[in-house]
CSV table of C-alpha atoms in Angstrom, one decimal:
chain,number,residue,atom,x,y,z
A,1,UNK,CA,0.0,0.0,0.0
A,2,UNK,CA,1.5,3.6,-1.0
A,3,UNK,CA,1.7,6.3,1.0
A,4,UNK,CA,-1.1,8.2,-0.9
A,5,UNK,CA,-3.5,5.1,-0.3
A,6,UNK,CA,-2.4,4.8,3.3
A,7,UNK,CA,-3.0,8.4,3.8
A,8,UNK,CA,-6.5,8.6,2.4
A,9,UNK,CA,-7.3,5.2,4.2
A,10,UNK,CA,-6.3,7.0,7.5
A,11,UNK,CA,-8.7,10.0,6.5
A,12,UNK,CA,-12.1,7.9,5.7
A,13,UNK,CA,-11.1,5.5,9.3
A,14,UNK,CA,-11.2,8.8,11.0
A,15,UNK,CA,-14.4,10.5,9.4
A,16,UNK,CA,-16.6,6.6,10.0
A,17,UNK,CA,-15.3,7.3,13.4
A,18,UNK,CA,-16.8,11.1,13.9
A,19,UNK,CA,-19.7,9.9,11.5
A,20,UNK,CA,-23.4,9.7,13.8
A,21,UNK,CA,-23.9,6.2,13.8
A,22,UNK,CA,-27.3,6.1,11.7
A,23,UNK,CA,-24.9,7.9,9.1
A,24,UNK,CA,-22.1,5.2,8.6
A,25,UNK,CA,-23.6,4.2,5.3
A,26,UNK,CA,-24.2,8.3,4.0
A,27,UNK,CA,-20.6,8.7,5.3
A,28,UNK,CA,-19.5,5.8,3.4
A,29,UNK,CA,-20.9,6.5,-0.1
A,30,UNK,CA,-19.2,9.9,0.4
A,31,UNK,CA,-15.9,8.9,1.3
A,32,UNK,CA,-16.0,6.6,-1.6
A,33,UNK,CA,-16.9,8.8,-4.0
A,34,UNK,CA,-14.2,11.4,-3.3
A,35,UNK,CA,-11.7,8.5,-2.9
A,36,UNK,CA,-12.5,6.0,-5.3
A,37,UNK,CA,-14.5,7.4,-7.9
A,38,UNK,CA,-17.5,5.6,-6.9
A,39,UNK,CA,-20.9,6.5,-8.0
A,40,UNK,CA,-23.6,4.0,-5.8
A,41,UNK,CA,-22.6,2.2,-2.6
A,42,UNK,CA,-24.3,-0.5,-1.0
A,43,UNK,CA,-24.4,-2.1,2.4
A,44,UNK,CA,-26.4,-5.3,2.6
A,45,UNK,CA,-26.1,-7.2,5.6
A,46,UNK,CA,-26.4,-10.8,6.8
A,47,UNK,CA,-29.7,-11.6,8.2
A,48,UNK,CA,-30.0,-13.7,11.2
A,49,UNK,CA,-30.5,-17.0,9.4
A,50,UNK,CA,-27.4,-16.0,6.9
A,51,UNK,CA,-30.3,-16.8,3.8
A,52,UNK,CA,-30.0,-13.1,2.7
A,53,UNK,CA,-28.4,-9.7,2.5
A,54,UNK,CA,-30.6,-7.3,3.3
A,55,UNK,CA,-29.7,-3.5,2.2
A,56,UNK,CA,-29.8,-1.1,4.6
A,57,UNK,CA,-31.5,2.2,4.3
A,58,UNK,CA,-33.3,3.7,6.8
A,59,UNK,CA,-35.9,2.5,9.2
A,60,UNK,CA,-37.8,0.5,8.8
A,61,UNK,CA,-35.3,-0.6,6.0
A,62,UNK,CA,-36.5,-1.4,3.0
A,63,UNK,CA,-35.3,-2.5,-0.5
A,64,UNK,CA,-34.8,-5.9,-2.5
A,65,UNK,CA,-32.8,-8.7,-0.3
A,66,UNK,CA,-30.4,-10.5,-2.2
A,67,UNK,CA,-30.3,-14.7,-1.4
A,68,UNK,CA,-27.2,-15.4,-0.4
A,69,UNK,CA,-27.1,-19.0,-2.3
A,70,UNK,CA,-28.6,-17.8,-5.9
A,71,UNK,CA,-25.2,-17.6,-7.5
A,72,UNK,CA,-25.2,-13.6,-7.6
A,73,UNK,CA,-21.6,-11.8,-6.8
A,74,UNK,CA,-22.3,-10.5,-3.8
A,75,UNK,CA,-23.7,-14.2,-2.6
A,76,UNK,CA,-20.9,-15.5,-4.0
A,77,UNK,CA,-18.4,-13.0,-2.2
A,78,UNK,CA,-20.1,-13.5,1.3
A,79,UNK,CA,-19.7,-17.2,1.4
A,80,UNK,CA,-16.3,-17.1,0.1
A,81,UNK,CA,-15.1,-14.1,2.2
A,82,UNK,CA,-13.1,-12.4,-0.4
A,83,UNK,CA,-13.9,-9.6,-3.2
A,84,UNK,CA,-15.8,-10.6,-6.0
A,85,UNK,CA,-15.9,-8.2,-9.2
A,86,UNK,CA,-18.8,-7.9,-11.1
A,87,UNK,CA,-18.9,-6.5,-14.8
A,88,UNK,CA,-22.5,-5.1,-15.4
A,89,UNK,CA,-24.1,-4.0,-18.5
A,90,UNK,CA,-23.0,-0.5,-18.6
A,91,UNK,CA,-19.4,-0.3,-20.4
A,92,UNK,CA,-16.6,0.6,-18.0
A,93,UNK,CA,-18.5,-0.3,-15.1
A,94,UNK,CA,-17.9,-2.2,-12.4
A,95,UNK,CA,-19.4,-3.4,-9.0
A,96,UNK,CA,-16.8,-4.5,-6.7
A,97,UNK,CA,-18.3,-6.7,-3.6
A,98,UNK,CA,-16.5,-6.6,-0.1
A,99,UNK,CA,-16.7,-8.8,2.3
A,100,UNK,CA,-17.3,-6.9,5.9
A,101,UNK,CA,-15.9,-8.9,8.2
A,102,UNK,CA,-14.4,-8.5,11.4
A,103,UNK,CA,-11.9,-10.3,13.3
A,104,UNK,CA,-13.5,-13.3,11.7
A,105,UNK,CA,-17.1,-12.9,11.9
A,106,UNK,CA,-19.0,-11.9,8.9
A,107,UNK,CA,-21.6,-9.3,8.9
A,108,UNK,CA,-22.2,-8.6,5.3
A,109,UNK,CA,-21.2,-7.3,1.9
A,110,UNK,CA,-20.2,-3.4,1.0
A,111,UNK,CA,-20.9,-3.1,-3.2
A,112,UNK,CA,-19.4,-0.3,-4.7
A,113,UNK,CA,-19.8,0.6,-8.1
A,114,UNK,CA,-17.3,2.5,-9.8
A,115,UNK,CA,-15.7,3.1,-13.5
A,116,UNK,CA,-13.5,-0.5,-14.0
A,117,UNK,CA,-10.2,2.2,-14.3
A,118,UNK,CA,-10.7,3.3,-10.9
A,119,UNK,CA,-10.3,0.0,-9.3
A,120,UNK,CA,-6.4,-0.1,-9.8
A,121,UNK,CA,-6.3,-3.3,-10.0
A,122,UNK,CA,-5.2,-5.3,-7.3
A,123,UNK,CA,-4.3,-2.8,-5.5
A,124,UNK,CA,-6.9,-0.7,-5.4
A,125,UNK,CA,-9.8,-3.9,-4.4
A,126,UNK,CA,-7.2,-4.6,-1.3
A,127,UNK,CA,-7.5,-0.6,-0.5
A,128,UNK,CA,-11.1,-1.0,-0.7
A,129,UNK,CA,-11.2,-4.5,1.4
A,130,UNK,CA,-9.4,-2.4,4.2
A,131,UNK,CA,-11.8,0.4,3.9
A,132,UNK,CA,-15.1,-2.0,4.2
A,133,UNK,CA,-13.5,-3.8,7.0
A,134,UNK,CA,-12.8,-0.6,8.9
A,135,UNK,CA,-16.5,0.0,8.5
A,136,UNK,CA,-17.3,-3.3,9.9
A,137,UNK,CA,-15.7,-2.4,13.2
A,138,UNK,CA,-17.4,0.9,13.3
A,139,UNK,CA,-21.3,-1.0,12.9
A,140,UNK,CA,-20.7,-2.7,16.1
A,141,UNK,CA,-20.0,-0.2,17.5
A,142,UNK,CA,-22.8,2.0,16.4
A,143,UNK,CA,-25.3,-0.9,17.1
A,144,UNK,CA,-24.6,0.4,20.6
A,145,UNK,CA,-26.4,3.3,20.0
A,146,UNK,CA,-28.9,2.4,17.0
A,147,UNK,CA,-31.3,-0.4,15.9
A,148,UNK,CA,-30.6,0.3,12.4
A,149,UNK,CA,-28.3,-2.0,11.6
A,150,UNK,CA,-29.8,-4.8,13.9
A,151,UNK,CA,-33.3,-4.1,12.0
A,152,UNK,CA,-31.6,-4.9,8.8
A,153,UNK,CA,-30.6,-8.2,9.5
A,154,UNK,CA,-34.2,-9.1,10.0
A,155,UNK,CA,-36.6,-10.5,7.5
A,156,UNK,CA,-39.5,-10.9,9.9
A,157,UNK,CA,-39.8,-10.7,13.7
A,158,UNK,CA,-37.8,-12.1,16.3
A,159,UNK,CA,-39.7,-13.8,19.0
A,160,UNK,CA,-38.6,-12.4,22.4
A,161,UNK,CA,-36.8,-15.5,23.7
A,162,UNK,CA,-34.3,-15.0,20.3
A,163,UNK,CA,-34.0,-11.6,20.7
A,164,UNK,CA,-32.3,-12.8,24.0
A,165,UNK,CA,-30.7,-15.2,23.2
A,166,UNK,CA,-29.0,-13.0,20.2
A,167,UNK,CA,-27.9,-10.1,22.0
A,168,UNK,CA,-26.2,-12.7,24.5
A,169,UNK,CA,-23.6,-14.4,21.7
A,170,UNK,CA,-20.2,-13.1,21.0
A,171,UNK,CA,-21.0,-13.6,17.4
A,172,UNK,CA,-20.8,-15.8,14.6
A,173,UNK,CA,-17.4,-16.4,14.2
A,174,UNK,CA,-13.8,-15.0,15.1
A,175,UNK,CA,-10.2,-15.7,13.3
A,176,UNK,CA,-6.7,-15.6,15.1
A,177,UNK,CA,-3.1,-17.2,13.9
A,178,UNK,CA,-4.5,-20.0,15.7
A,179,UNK,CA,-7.9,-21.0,14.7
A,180,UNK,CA,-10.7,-20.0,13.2
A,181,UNK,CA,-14.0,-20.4,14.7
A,182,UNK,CA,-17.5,-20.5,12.9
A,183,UNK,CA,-21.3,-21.0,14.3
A,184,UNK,CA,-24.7,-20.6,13.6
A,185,UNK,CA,-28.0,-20.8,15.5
A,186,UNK,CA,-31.8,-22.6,14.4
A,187,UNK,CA,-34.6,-21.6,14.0
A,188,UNK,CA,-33.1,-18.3,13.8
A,189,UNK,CA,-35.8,-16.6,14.1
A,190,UNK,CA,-37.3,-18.1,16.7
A,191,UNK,CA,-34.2,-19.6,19.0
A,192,UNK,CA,-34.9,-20.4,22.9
A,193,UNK,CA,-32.4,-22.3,24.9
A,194,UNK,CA,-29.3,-23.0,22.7
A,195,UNK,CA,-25.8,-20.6,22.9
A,196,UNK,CA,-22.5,-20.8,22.2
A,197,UNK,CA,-20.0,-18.7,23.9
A,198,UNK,CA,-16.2,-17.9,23.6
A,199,UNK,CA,-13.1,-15.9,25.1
A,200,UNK,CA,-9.6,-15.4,24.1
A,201,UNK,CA,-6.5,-14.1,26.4
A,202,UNK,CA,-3.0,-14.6,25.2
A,203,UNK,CA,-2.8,-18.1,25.9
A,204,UNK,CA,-5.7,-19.8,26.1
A,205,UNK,CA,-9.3,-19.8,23.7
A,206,UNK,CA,-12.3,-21.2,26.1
A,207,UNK,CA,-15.6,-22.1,24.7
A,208,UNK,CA,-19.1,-23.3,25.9
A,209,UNK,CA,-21.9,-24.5,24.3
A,210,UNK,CA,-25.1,-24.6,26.3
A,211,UNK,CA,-28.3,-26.3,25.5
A,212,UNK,CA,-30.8,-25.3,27.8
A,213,UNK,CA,-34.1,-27.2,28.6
A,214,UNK,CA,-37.6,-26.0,27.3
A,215,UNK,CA,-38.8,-23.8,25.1
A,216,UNK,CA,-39.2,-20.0,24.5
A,217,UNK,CA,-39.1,-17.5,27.4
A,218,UNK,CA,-38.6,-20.4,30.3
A,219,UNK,CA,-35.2,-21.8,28.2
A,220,UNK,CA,-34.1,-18.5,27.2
A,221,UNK,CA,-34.1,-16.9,31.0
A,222,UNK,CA,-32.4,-19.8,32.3
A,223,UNK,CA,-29.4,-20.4,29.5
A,224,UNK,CA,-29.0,-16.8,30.4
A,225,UNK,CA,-28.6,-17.2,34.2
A,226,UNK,CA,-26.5,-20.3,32.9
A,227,UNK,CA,-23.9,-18.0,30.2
A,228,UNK,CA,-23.3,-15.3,32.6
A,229,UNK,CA,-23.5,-17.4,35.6
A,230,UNK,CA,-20.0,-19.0,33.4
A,231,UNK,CA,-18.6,-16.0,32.8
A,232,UNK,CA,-18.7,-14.7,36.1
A,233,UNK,CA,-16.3,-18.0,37.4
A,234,UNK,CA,-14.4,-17.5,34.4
A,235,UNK,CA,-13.9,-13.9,34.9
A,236,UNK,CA,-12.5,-14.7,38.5
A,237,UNK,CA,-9.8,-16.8,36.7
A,238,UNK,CA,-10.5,-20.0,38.1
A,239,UNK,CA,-10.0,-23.9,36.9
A,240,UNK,CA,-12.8,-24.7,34.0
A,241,UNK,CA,-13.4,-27.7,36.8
A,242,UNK,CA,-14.6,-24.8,39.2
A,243,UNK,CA,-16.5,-22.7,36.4
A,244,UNK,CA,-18.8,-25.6,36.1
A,245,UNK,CA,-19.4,-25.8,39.8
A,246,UNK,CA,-19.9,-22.4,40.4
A,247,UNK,CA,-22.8,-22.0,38.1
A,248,UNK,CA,-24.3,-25.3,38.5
A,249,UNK,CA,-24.7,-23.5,41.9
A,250,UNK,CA,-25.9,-21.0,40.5
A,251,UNK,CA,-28.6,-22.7,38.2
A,252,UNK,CA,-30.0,-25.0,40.9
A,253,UNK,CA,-30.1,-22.2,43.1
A,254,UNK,CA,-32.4,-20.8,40.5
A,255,UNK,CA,-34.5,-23.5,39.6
A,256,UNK,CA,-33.8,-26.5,42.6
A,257,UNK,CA,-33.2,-29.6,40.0
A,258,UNK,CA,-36.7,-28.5,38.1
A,259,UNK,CA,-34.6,-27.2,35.2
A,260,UNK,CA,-30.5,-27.9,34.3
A,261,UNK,CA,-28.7,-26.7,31.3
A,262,UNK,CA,-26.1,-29.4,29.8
A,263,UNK,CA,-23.1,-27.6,28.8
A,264,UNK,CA,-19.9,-28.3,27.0
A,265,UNK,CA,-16.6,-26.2,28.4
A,266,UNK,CA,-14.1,-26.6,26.1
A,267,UNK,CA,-10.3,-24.6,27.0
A,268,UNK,CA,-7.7,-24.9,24.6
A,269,UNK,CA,-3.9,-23.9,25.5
A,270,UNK,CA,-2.8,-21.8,22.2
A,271,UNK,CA,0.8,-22.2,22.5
A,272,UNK,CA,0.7,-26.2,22.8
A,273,UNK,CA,-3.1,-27.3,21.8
A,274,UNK,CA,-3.6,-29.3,24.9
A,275,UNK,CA,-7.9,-29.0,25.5
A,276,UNK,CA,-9.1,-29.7,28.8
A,277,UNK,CA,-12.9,-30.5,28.7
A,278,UNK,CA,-15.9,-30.5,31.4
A,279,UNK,CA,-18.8,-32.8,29.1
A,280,UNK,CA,-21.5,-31.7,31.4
A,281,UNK,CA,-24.6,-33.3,29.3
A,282,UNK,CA,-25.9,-33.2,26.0
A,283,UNK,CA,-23.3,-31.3,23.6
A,284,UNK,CA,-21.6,-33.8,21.5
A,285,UNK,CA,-17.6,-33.0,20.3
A,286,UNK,CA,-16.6,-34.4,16.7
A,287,UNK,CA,-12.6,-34.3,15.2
A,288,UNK,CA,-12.2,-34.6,11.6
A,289,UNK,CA,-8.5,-35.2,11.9
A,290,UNK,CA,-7.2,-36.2,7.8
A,291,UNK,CA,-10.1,-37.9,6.6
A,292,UNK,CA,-11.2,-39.1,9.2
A,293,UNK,CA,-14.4,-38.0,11.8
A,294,UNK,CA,-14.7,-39.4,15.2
A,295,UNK,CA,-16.6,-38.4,18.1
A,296,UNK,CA,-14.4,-37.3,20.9
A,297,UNK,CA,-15.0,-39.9,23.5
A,298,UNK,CA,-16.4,-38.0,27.4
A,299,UNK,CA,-17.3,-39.3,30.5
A,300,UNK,CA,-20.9,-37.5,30.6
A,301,UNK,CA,-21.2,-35.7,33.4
A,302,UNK,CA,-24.8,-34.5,34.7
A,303,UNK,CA,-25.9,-30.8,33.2
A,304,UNK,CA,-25.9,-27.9,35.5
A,305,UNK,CA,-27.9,-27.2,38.1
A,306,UNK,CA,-29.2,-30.8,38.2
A,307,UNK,CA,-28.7,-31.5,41.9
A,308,UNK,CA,-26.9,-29.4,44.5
A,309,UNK,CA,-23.0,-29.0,44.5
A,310,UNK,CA,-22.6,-31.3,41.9
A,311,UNK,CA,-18.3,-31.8,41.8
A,312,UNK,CA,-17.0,-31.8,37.9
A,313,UNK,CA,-13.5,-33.1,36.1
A,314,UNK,CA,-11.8,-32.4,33.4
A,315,UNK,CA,-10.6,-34.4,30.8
A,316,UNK,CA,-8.1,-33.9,28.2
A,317,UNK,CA,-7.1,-34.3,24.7
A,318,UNK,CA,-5.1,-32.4,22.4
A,319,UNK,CA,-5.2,-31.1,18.9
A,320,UNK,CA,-2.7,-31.5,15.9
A,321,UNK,CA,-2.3,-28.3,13.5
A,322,UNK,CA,-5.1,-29.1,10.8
A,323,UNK,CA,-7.5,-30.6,13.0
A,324,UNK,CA,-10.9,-29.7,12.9
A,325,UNK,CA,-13.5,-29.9,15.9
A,326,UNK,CA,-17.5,-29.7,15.7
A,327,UNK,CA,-19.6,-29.2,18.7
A,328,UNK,CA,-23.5,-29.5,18.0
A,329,UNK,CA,-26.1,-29.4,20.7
A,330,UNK,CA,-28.9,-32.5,21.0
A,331,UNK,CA,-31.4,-30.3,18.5
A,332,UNK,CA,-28.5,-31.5,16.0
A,333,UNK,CA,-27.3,-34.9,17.4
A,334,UNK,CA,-30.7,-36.1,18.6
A,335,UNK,CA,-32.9,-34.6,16.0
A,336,UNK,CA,-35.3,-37.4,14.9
A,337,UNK,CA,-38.9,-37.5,13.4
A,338,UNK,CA,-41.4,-40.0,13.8
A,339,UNK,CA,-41.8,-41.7,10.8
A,340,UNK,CA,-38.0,-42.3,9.8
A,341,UNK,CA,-35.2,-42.8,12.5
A,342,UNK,CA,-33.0,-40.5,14.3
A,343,UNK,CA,-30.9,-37.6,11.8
A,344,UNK,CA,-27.6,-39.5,14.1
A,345,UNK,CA,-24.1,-39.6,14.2
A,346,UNK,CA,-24.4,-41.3,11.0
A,347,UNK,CA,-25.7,-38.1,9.1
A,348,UNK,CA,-23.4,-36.3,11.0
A,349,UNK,CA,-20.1,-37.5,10.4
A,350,UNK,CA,-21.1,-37.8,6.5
A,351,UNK,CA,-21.5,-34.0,6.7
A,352,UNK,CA,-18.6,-33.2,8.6
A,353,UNK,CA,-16.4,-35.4,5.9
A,354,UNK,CA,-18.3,-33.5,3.0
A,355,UNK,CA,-17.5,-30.2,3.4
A,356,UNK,CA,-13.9,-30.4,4.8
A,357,UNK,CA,-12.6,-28.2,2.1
A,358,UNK,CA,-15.1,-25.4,3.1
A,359,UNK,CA,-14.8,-22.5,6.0
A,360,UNK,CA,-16.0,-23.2,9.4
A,361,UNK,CA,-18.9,-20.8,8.5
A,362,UNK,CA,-19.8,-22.8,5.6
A,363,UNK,CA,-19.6,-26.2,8.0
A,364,UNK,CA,-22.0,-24.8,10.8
A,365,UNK,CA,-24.4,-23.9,8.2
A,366,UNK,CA,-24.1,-27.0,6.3
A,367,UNK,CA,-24.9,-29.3,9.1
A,368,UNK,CA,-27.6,-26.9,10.2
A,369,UNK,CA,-29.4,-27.3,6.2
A,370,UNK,CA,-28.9,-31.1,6.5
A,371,UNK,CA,-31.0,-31.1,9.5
A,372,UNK,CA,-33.5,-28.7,8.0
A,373,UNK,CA,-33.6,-31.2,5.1
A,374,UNK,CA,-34.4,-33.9,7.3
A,375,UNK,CA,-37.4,-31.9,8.7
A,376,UNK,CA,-38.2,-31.2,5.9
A,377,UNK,CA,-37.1,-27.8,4.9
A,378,UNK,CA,-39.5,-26.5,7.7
A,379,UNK,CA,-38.5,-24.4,10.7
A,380,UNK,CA,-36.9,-27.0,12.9
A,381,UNK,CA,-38.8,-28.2,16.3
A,382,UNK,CA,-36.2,-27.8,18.5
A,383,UNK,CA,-32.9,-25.5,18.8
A,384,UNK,CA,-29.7,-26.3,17.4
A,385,UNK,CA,-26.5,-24.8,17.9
A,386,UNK,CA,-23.5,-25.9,16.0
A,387,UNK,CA,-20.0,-24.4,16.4
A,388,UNK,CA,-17.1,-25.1,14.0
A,389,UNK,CA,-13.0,-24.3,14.8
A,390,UNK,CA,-10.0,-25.2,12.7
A,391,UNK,CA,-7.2,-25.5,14.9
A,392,UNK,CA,-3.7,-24.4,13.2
A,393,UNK,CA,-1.8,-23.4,16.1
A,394,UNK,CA,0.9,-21.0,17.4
A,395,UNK,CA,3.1,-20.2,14.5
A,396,UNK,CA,6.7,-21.1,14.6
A,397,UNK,CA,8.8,-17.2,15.9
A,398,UNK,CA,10.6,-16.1,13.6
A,399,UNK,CA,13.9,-16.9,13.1
């Protein structure tokens, strides 16, 4: 990158920055029309069950949603996660599709048209990559401030036990040196007791995956107690062994056996791959390592809040660069119908071997179709949660 681009980078960073945050998108089209020549600029956004790319406008927002899956370049540039460039009909014009992504999850697509000159080249779509990722970071922060951007994401309503359970994730997926981590949530729109959850410090990567019991606002209220009842012990910097205990206290203190959440805690050791585990119910743990998928053997343990003080171990097992590991919660593992027998490990690990080429996004949402297709394309009966990570490990210092 040249000084000049580095420079006018540094300027459109600062003015998203000062921009109000219902005015990221205005801010944007005028940025890159002064910078990059550009004369219509898009933001579509992921919606909740990653189908479409809704544009954003103003509320309530409005405008054509483009499927995600229909072959179209900005589909096409979303699932892929790079830049796809699209020639349109008008000579000399281009549409240039950006992933936004941050730190590993993906949020949606920034389309910019602009004359083909004016793209540079290489060069110029990486200058443009940098700039819709800087506006990436400066959505979540607006969403602190504005339901805009939230709204867009939505082709119909949430019920009020997703809402919850949405604004309690991390997000859908986050990249380091070491791994990469994708997820995904069903029925999307309508999501009760299922969450994933994840942390990273300098050394270590813990994640849980929590599959409450019931349904709606009764699952959604206690996987919440559950999630922040984990982060609290894990925020005091204690053993995983201990996080499980303290909010197993925590949930039968809540509920006295009537209601427990299984939970999987999972903390990996960055610099070595070692994993210590807590299998505290349902969550099942898959490791396509080569070609080959297993289920990672665990002494089940009961699920939180179950009975009072309830003691918890860890296990162990560690991870080879190139591994990949797939947690899904029972809505995945012990989906069944009645007329046909259970969707199983079977289905599972044919999935899992299928679509080892593709990103961990790509994998959670795979699984979750499957399943759909076994239901029959309707929305599913009961939650599922499945979160993907490819483990790489530390890189070698350099020499």
């Amino acid at each position: 990158m040249n000084k000049e681009s580095s420079t006018w980078l540094g300027v459109a960073e600062s003015a998203l920055r000062a921009a109000p945050p219902t005015a990221l998108v205005s801010t944007a089209r005028s940025l890159l029309a002064t910078h990059a020549r550009a004369d219509h600029v898009q933001l579509l956004l992921a919606d909740y069950g990653l189908t479409i790319l809704q544009p954003v406008t103003h509320l309530p927002c409005t405008g054509e949603a483009t499927e995600v899956r229909d072959g179209g370049a900005a589909g096409r540039a979303f699932t892929a996660g790079a830049p796809v460039i699209e020639v349109t009909g008008d000579p000399g014009l281009v549409v240039v599709h950006l992933p936004i992504t941050v730190r590993g999850d993906r949020l949606g697509i920034l389309s910019v048209h602009l004359p083909e000159h004016a793209t540079r080249g290489a060069a110029g779509v990486l200058e443009l990559a940098a700039f819709a990722t800087a506006l990436g970071h400066e959505l979540l922060v607006a969403e602190r401030d504005t339901d805009l951007y939230l709204q867009a994401r939505r082709r119909k309503r949430l019920t009020l036990a997703a809402e919850m359970q949405w604004q309690l994730l991390p997000g859908r997926g986050f990249s380091r040196d070491e791994f990469t981590l994708g997820a995904h949530l069903e029925p999307a729109y309508a999501v009760g007791g299922d969450n994933f959850d994840w942390t990273v410090t300098d050394d270590t990567l813990t994640l849980t995956v929590t599959d409450g019991q019931g349904h709606g606002i009764q699952a959604a209220l206690l996987t919440n107690l559950t999630v922040n009842a984990l982060r609290n012990a894990r925020r005091a910097g204690i053993s995983l062994e201990d996080q499980a205990c303290l909010a197993d206290q925590a949930v039968y203190g809540e509920y006295g056996g009537r209601l427990s959440a299984p939970t999987l805690l999972l903390r990996i050791d960055l610099a070595t791959g070692l994993a210590h585990v807590v299998d505290a119910g349902s969550p099942q743990l898959f490791r396509l390592r080569d070609s080959t998928v297993e289920q990672v053997s665990l002494d089940a343990q009961l699920p939180l809040g179950m009975f009072e003080e309830t003691e918890y171990r860890a296990e162990q097992f560690t991870l080879e660069p190139g591994d990949r590991l797939v947690i899904v919660s029972s809505g995945v593992h012990a989906a069944q119908r009645a007329d046909t027998s259970a969707f199983g490990e079977q289905a599972l690990r044919e999935t899992i071997a299928a679509t080892r080429s593709a990103s961990t996004h790509e994998t959670a949402r795979a699984l979750v179709d499957g399943l759909m297709q076994y239901h029959g394309g309707a929305d599913l009966p009961s939650d599922a949660a499945v979160v993907c990570l490819d483990w790489r490990g530390r890189p070698s210092p350099a020499a």
